[in-house]
Coordinates of C-alpha atoms in Angstrom, one line a residue:
Chain F
M5 CA -5.6 12.6 76.6
F6 CA -4.4 11.5 73.2
V7 CA -5.4 8.0 72.4
P8 CA -4.2 6.5 69.1
C9 CA -6.5 4.7 66.8
G10 CA -4.0 1.9 66.1
E11 CA -1.4 0.2 68.5
S12 CA 1.4 2.7 68.5
V13 CA 1.5 6.4 69.2
P14 CA 2.6 8.2 65.8
D15 CA 5.6 10.3 65.9
L16 CA 4.9 14.1 65.6
T17 CA 8.0 15.4 65.9
G18 CA 8.5 18.5 63.9
F19 CA 4.7 18.6 62.8
T20 CA 2.7 21.7 62.3
L21 CA -0.6 21.3 64.5
L22 CA -3.5 23.0 63.2
M23 CA -6.5 23.4 65.4
P24 CA -9.6 25.5 65.9
A25 CA -11.0 27.4 68.5
V26 CA -14.5 27.3 69.2
S27 CA -15.5 30.9 68.5
V28 CA -18.0 32.9 66.8
G29 CA -19.7 31.3 63.8
N30 CA -17.7 28.1 64.4
V31 CA -15.2 29.4 61.6
G32 CA -12.1 27.8 63.0
Q33 CA -13.8 24.5 63.0
L34 CA -15.3 24.9 59.6
A35 CA -11.9 25.9 58.4
I36 CA -10.3 22.8 59.8
D37 CA -13.0 20.6 58.4
L38 CA -12.1 22.0 54.7
I39 CA -8.5 21.4 55.5
I40 CA -9.0 17.7 56.6
S41 CA -11.5 17.2 53.7
T42 CA -9.3 18.8 51.0
L43 CA -6.2 17.0 52.1
N44 CA -7.9 13.8 52.6
M45 CA -6.1 13.7 56.0
S46 CA -6.1 10.3 58.0
K47 CA -7.6 9.9 61.4
I48 CA -4.6 8.8 63.8
G49 CA -6.4 9.2 67.1
Y50 CA -8.8 10.8 69.6
F51 CA -8.2 13.6 72.2
Y52 CA -10.3 12.0 75.0
T53 CA -11.3 14.6 77.4
D54 CA -13.9 15.4 80.0
C55 CA -13.8 19.2 78.9
L56 CA -15.9 19.0 76.0
V57 CA -19.7 17.9 75.7
P58 CA -19.8 14.4 74.1
M59 CA -21.3 14.0 71.0
V60 CA -20.9 11.0 68.2
G61 CA -21.9 10.7 64.6
N62 CA -20.8 8.7 61.4
N63 CA -17.8 9.8 59.2
P64 CA -18.2 13.4 58.5
Y65 CA -15.6 13.3 55.6
A66 CA -17.3 10.2 54.0
T67 CA -17.0 10.2 50.3
G68 CA -18.9 7.0 49.6
E69 CA -20.7 3.9 51.1
E70 CA -17.3 2.1 52.1
N71 CA -16.2 4.9 54.4
S72 CA -19.4 6.4 55.7
T73 CA -19.7 4.0 58.8
E74 CA -16.7 5.1 60.7
L75 CA -17.8 6.5 64.0
S76 CA -16.5 10.0 64.9
I77 CA -16.4 11.7 68.4
N78 CA -16.0 15.2 69.7
A79 CA -12.2 15.7 69.4
E80 CA -10.2 13.8 67.0
V81 CA -6.7 14.1 65.6
Y82 CA -5.9 13.7 61.9
S83 CA -2.4 13.7 60.2
L84 CA -0.7 14.2 56.6
P85 CA 2.7 12.9 57.2
S86 CA 3.8 13.8 53.9
R87 CA 3.2 17.4 54.6
R88 CA 4.1 17.2 58.3
L89 CA 0.6 18.5 59.1
V90 CA -1.4 17.3 62.0
A91 CA -5.0 18.6 62.6
L92 CA -6.8 18.4 65.8
Q93 CA -10.9 19.0 65.2
L94 CA -13.0 20.0 68.0
R95 CA -16.9 19.3 67.4
S96 CA -18.6 20.4 70.4
I97 CA -18.5 23.3 73.0
F98 CA -16.6 23.3 76.2
I99 CA -18.3 22.3 79.4
K100 CA -18.5 25.1 82.2
Y101 CA -15.1 25.7 84.0
K102 CA -13.2 23.3 81.8
T103 CA -11.4 25.6 79.4
K104 CA -8.5 26.3 81.5
P105 CA -8.0 22.5 82.3
F106 CA -8.3 21.9 78.5
C107 CA -5.7 24.3 77.5
E108 CA -3.3 22.9 80.1
K109 CA -3.9 19.3 78.9
L110 CA -3.8 20.2 75.1
L111 CA -0.4 22.2 75.4
S112 CA 1.1 19.4 77.7
W113 CA 0.4 17.0 74.8
V114 CA 1.7 19.4 72.4
K115 CA 5.0 19.7 74.3
G116 CA 5.1 16.0 74.8
S117 CA 4.8 15.1 71.2
N118 CA 7.3 17.5 70.0
C119 CA 5.1 19.4 67.4
A120 CA 7.3 22.2 66.1
R121 CA 4.4 24.9 66.2
V122 CA 0.6 25.6 66.6
I123 CA -1.6 27.2 64.4
V124 CA -4.9 28.3 66.2
L125 CA -7.8 29.2 63.6
S126 CA -10.3 31.4 65.2
S127 CA -12.7 34.5 64.9
S128 CA -13.8 37.5 66.6
H129 CA -17.1 39.5 66.8
S130 CA -17.2 41.9 63.9
Y131 CA -19.2 44.2 65.9
Q132 CA -16.5 44.9 68.1
R133 CA -14.1 46.4 65.6
N134 CA -12.9 49.9 66.2
D135 CA -13.0 52.5 63.3
L136 CA -9.5 51.6 61.9
Q137 CA -10.6 47.7 62.0
L138 CA -13.6 48.4 60.2
R139 CA -11.9 49.9 57.3
S140 CA -9.2 47.5 56.8
T141 CA -8.9 43.6 56.0
P142 CA -11.0 41.5 58.4
F143 CA -8.1 39.0 58.9
R144 CA -5.7 39.2 61.9
Y145 CA -2.6 37.3 63.1
L146 CA -1.1 37.0 66.6
L147 CA 2.4 35.2 67.5
T148 CA 4.0 34.2 70.7
P149 CA 7.2 35.6 71.4
S150 CA 9.1 32.3 70.4
M151 CA 7.0 32.1 67.2
Q152 CA 7.9 35.8 66.3
I153 CA 11.5 35.0 66.2
N154 CA 11.0 32.7 63.3
V155 CA 8.1 34.0 61.1
Q156 CA 7.8 37.7 61.9
N157 CA 9.7 38.4 58.5
K158 CA 7.3 36.2 56.8
M159 CA 4.5 38.1 58.2
K160 CA 5.9 41.4 57.0
S161 CA 6.5 40.1 53.5
L162 CA 2.8 38.9 53.3
N163 CA 1.7 42.4 54.2
W164 CA -0.5 40.8 57.1
E165 CA -2.1 43.0 60.1
E166 CA -1.3 42.0 63.4
M167 CA -4.3 41.9 65.9
E168 CA -4.2 45.3 67.6
K169 CA -4.2 46.0 71.3
S170 CA -7.4 47.8 72.8
P171 CA -8.4 48.9 76.3
C172 CA -8.5 45.8 78.6
I173 CA -11.6 47.6 80.0
P174 CA -13.6 49.1 77.2
E175 CA -15.3 52.4 78.2
I176 CA -12.5 53.2 80.6
N177 CA -10.2 55.8 79.3
D178 CA -7.2 55.2 81.2
S179 CA -7.4 51.5 81.2
E180 CA -4.3 49.6 80.0
F181 CA -4.0 48.0 76.6
C182 CA -3.9 44.4 75.8
V183 CA -5.0 41.9 73.3
R184 CA -8.6 41.3 73.4
I185 CA -10.5 38.5 71.1
P186 CA -14.2 38.9 72.1
G187 CA -16.1 35.9 70.7
G188 CA -12.8 33.9 70.3
G189 CA -13.4 31.2 72.9
I190 CA -10.2 30.0 74.1
T191 CA -8.0 31.6 71.7
K192 CA -7.0 34.2 74.3
A193 CA -6.4 31.7 77.0
L194 CA -4.5 29.3 74.5
Y195 CA -2.3 32.2 73.5
D196 CA -1.5 33.4 76.9
E197 CA -0.7 29.8 78.1
S198 CA 1.5 29.2 75.0
C199 CA 3.5 32.5 75.8
S200 CA 4.3 31.5 79.3
K201 CA 5.2 27.9 78.3
E202 CA 7.5 29.3 75.3
I203 CA 5.3 27.4 72.8
Q204 CA 5.5 28.5 69.1
M205 CA 2.1 29.3 68.5
A206 CA 0.3 31.5 65.8
V207 CA -3.3 32.7 65.9
L208 CA -5.0 33.5 62.5
L209 CA -8.5 34.9 62.9
K210 CA -11.2 36.8 61.1
F211 CA -13.7 39.1 62.2
V212 CA -17.1 37.6 61.5
S213 CA -20.9 37.7 62.4
E214 CA -22.7 34.6 63.1
G215 CA -24.9 33.5 60.0
D216 CA -23.9 31.4 57.0
N217 CA -20.0 31.3 58.0
I218 CA -19.0 28.9 55.0
P219 CA -17.4 32.0 53.0
D220 CA -15.6 33.0 56.4
A221 CA -14.2 29.6 56.6
L222 CA -13.2 29.6 53.0
G223 CA -11.6 33.1 53.4
L224 CA -9.6 31.8 56.5
V225 CA -8.3 28.8 54.8
E226 CA -7.2 30.9 52.1
Y227 CA -5.4 33.3 54.3
L228 CA -3.6 30.4 56.0
N229 CA -2.7 29.0 52.5
E230 CA -1.1 32.5 51.8
W231 CA 1.5 31.4 54.4
L232 CA 1.5 27.8 54.3
Q233 CA 0.8 26.8 50.8
I234 CA -1.2 23.8 51.7
I235 CA -2.6 23.6 48.1
K236 CA -1.5 25.3 45.1
P237 CA -1.9 29.3 45.0
H238 CA -5.0 30.2 43.2
D239 CA -4.8 30.4 39.5
P240 CA -7.5 32.9 38.4
T241 CA -7.7 31.3 34.8
V242 CA -8.5 27.9 36.4
P243 CA -12.3 28.2 37.7
S244 CA -12.3 25.4 40.0
L245 CA -13.4 24.7 43.7
R246 CA -10.1 24.3 45.6
W247 CA -11.4 23.4 48.8
K248 CA -13.5 20.3 49.2
M249 CA -16.6 20.8 51.4
P250 CA -17.2 17.8 53.5
S251 CA -20.5 15.6 53.2
S252 CA -21.4 16.5 56.8
W253 CA -22.0 20.3 55.6
R254 CA -25.3 19.2 54.1
L255 CA -28.5 20.5 56.2
L256 CA -26.7 23.1 58.0
F257 CA -29.9 25.0 58.4
G258 CA -32.3 22.2 59.3
S259 CA -34.3 19.6 57.6
G260 CA -36.6 20.0 54.3
L261 CA -39.7 22.2 54.8
P262 CA -43.1 20.7 54.8
P263 CA -44.8 21.7 51.2
A264 CA -48.2 22.4 53.3
L265 CA -46.3 25.6 54.6
F266 CA -46.6 27.3 51.2
Chain L
M9 CA -36.2 -8.0 81.7
N10 CA -39.6 -9.9 81.8
S11 CA -38.0 -12.9 80.3
G12 CA -35.2 -13.9 83.1
V13 CA -34.6 -13.4 86.6
W14 CA -32.5 -10.3 87.1
E15 CA -30.9 -9.2 90.4
E16 CA -30.0 -5.7 91.4
V17 CA -26.3 -5.4 91.7
G18 CA -25.9 -1.9 92.1
F19 CA -26.9 1.8 91.6
A20 CA -25.7 5.2 90.8
K21 CA -27.1 8.4 92.3
L22 CA -26.6 11.7 91.1
W23 CA -28.0 15.2 91.6
N24 CA -28.6 18.0 89.1
E25 CA -31.5 20.4 88.3
W26 CA -33.6 17.7 86.6
C27 CA -32.8 14.8 88.8
R28 CA -32.9 15.7 92.5
T29 CA -31.9 12.9 94.5
T30 CA -31.9 13.5 98.2
D31 CA -28.6 13.6 99.4
T32 CA -28.5 10.7 101.7
T33 CA -25.5 8.2 102.3
H34 CA -27.7 5.3 102.5
L35 CA -29.9 5.5 99.1
S36 CA -32.3 2.5 98.6
P37 CA -32.4 1.0 95.3
A38 CA -36.3 2.5 94.9
E39 CA -34.8 6.0 95.0
A40 CA -31.7 5.4 92.8
F41 CA -32.0 6.6 89.1
C42 CA -29.5 4.4 87.6
I43 CA -30.0 0.8 88.7
F44 CA -27.5 -1.9 87.5
Y45 CA -28.9 -6.0 87.4
H46 CA -27.3 -9.0 86.4
L47 CA -28.8 -12.1 85.0
K48 CA -29.1 -14.7 87.6
S49 CA -28.4 -17.5 85.2
N50 CA -25.5 -15.6 83.6
P51 CA -24.1 -13.0 85.7
S52 CA -21.8 -11.7 83.0
V53 CA -24.7 -10.0 81.4
I54 CA -25.5 -6.7 83.0
L55 CA -28.3 -4.5 82.4
C56 CA -28.5 -0.5 83.5
Q57 CA -31.9 1.3 83.7
C58 CA -31.0 4.8 83.6
S59 CA -34.2 6.7 84.0
C60 CA -32.7 10.2 85.0
Y61 CA -31.0 12.8 83.0
V62 CA -27.1 12.7 83.5
A63 CA -25.9 16.4 82.9
E64 CA -23.0 16.9 80.6
D65 CA -20.6 17.7 83.3
Q66 CA -21.4 14.4 85.1
Q67 CA -21.3 11.8 82.0
Y68 CA -17.6 11.6 82.2
Q69 CA -17.5 10.7 85.9
W70 CA -20.4 8.4 85.5
L71 CA -18.5 6.5 82.8
E72 CA -15.5 6.1 84.9
K73 CA -17.4 5.0 87.7
V74 CA -19.4 2.4 85.9
F75 CA -16.8 1.2 83.2
G76 CA -13.9 1.6 85.6
S77 CA -15.1 -1.3 87.6
C78 CA -15.4 -3.7 84.9
T79 CA -13.0 -5.2 82.6
R80 CA -12.7 -3.6 78.7
K81 CA -11.7 -7.1 77.5
N82 CA -14.6 -9.3 76.0
T83 CA -17.0 -6.7 76.8
Q84 CA -19.8 -5.7 74.3
V85 CA -22.2 -2.7 75.3
T86 CA -25.6 -2.3 73.7
I87 CA -27.4 1.2 74.2
L88 CA -31.0 1.9 73.6
T89 CA -32.5 5.3 73.6
C90 CA -34.8 7.7 71.9
R91 CA -35.1 11.1 70.5
H92 CA -38.0 13.2 69.1
V93 CA -38.2 12.8 65.2
T94 CA -37.7 16.6 65.0
D95 CA -34.0 16.1 66.1
Y96 CA -33.6 14.1 62.8
K97 CA -32.0 15.9 60.0
T98 CA -33.3 15.0 56.5
S99 CA -33.9 16.9 53.1
E100 CA -37.7 15.9 53.3
S101 CA -39.8 17.6 55.9
T102 CA -39.7 15.5 59.4
G103 CA -43.5 15.7 59.2
S104 CA -43.4 13.3 56.4
L105 CA -41.1 10.5 58.1
P106 CA -42.7 7.2 59.0
A107 CA -42.2 7.7 62.9
P108 CA -41.4 5.9 64.9
F109 CA -38.1 4.4 63.2
L110 CA -34.8 3.0 64.3
K111 CA -31.3 4.0 63.4
A112 CA -27.9 2.7 64.8
L113 CA -24.4 3.7 65.5
K114 CA -21.8 1.4 66.1
T115 CA -18.2 1.4 67.0
Q116 CA -15.0 0.3 64.9
N117 CA -14.8 -3.1 66.8
F118 CA -18.5 -3.9 66.7
K119 CA -18.7 -6.6 63.7
D120 CA -22.1 -7.9 63.8
P121 CA -24.5 -6.2 61.5
A122 CA -27.0 -3.7 62.9
C123 CA -30.8 -4.5 63.0
C124 CA -31.3 -1.3 61.3
S125 CA -29.8 1.0 59.0
L126 CA -26.9 3.4 60.3
L127 CA -27.5 7.1 61.3
E128 CA -26.7 9.0 58.4
Q129 CA -24.6 12.3 58.3
P130 CA -25.1 14.9 59.2
N131 CA -27.2 13.6 62.2
I132 CA -25.3 13.4 65.6
V133 CA -26.3 12.1 68.9
H134 CA -25.7 14.0 72.3
D135 CA -26.1 13.2 76.1
L136 CA -25.1 10.0 77.9
P137 CA -25.5 7.6 74.9
A138 CA -22.8 9.7 73.1
A139 CA -20.8 9.7 76.1
V140 CA -20.9 5.9 76.4
L141 CA -20.4 5.3 72.7
S142 CA -17.4 7.6 72.5
Y143 CA -15.6 5.9 75.6
C144 CA -16.4 2.4 73.7
Q145 CA -14.9 3.9 70.5
V146 CA -11.7 5.4 72.0
W147 CA -11.0 2.0 74.2
K148 CA -11.9 -0.2 71.3
I149 CA -14.9 -1.8 72.9
P150 CA -17.6 -3.3 70.7
A151 CA -20.7 -1.3 71.0
I152 CA -23.8 -0.5 69.2
L153 CA -26.4 2.3 69.9
Y154 CA -30.2 1.9 68.9
L155 CA -31.8 5.3 68.5
C156 CA -35.6 5.3 68.0
Y157 CA -36.8 8.6 66.4
T158 CA -40.3 9.0 67.6
D159 CA -42.9 11.7 67.4
V160 CA -44.6 11.2 70.9
M161 CA -43.4 12.9 74.1
K162 CA -44.7 10.1 76.5
L163 CA -43.9 6.3 76.1
D164 CA -46.5 4.4 74.2
L165 CA -46.4 0.9 72.7
I166 CA -45.7 1.9 69.1
T167 CA -42.7 3.5 70.0
V168 CA -41.4 0.6 72.2
E169 CA -42.4 -2.0 69.3
A170 CA -40.0 -0.1 66.9
F171 CA -37.2 -1.7 69.1
K172 CA -38.4 -5.2 68.4
P173 CA -35.9 -5.9 65.6
I174 CA -33.1 -5.7 68.0
L175 CA -34.7 -8.5 70.1
S176 CA -33.4 -11.1 67.4
S177 CA -29.8 -9.6 67.2
R178 CA -27.0 -12.0 68.1
S179 CA -26.3 -10.3 71.4
L180 CA -30.0 -9.9 72.6
K181 CA -31.9 -13.1 71.4
S182 CA -30.8 -15.3 74.0
L183 CA -32.0 -13.1 76.7
V184 CA -35.6 -12.6 75.3
K185 CA -38.2 -15.2 75.4
N186 CA -41.7 -15.5 73.4
I187 CA -40.8 -13.0 70.9
P188 CA -44.0 -13.5 68.9
Q189 CA -46.2 -12.7 71.9
S190 CA -44.0 -9.8 72.7
T191 CA -47.0 -7.2 71.8
E192 CA -49.2 -8.6 74.3
I193 CA -46.6 -8.8 77.1
L194 CA -45.8 -5.2 76.5
K195 CA -49.3 -4.1 76.9
K196 CA -49.4 -5.8 80.1
L197 CA -46.2 -4.4 81.2
M198 CA -47.2 -0.8 80.2
T199 CA -50.2 -0.7 82.3
T200 CA -49.0 -2.3 85.2
N201 CA -45.6 -0.4 85.5
E202 CA -45.0 3.6 85.5
V203 CA -42.1 3.7 83.3
Q204 CA -40.1 6.9 83.0
S205 CA -39.9 8.4 79.6
N206 CA -36.4 9.2 78.7
I207 CA -37.0 11.7 75.9
Y208 CA -36.2 15.2 76.9
T209 CA -37.0 18.4 74.6

């Protein structure tokens, strides 16, 4: 359930909700971190749930001493009212058998708060690509029917590729075709629930492998930016880092090494 | 607990692969793994000794059962726990750290200063301590978690002594007698009691 930081529940009518799926390479979560950090979004509440493994830590977006001691938990909501953007960040994995209840609770909150649309940032195993997908861009999109009405033309003008259908049961020749997102975590479940509940949802994903997924996250936010124009379009003559990496991205691959090792 | 008279007021039993409580309806406090005590001289002070592993899919229910029965108003929570020093992320090698050392995390509504430095990013806390602190942060209960990073796997005097600074904190100092003699008292307690370690790899 959504619990506001302050006394009153903020009005999210007409807002665009950006959220990650916990998926291969954690690309969606890294991308949401980049968005919250770059836009300096403010925390407006918590999504308190028994569906995610609990964790706590100090402010992952701290820029100095004065804001480094705010406690953060595993699911928090940030907003930027001037751009009518709200972001949900998920920082831990799902507890077994809790993905379906989470999807239901999340979409119920989305409907209840009158968000205009939801954009899920996700990823899928790059090793599962077919021959055609190997030769094309690694980015894909998916739209629920109610979203298609509004943005299909925009997608065409951006020249984006829609996620292809593949055999529901791989290796079986006469299997039906459906959309599969291997490694996408709850992406498919969220998408299916949104279709049946007539929620406007778009899924943006990248084919990735596990490893240093920061470049993948940067790619995914640039892909999103082509559509939403969250930050100014890239000017090749201005060499600057457009997306601000949060301070919590330090030591992603562990502590320093003992000098005696060498 | 050595400083006052504590009375058992309840217990919580649970079963998971690490904590195999026998499934009886009448569990005696000797078998229970989460025991609640209150201070006889001040029953509003409650202490929980949790010496078993509460699995991730049990933590939420544990919280609802424990905190559901007490009022959120005027409550303050202090959590003490340990982790192995290799869990601590730092740009130096963990071998060079002065273990054991204490770090703290506190909720927004906890206004007192901590007795040690706060846990720096990118370090995080998991398990029951994280579940309790998350609950307190969301429901605006003042709470502080003291986390001791230690390099030993079993309980030892040096690790327990690392918690000494918190005995002088505003919330705990009225509960503890004879702080200067604490080392001697601890030595006696550790030889006479079998205390379960709460460090899990």
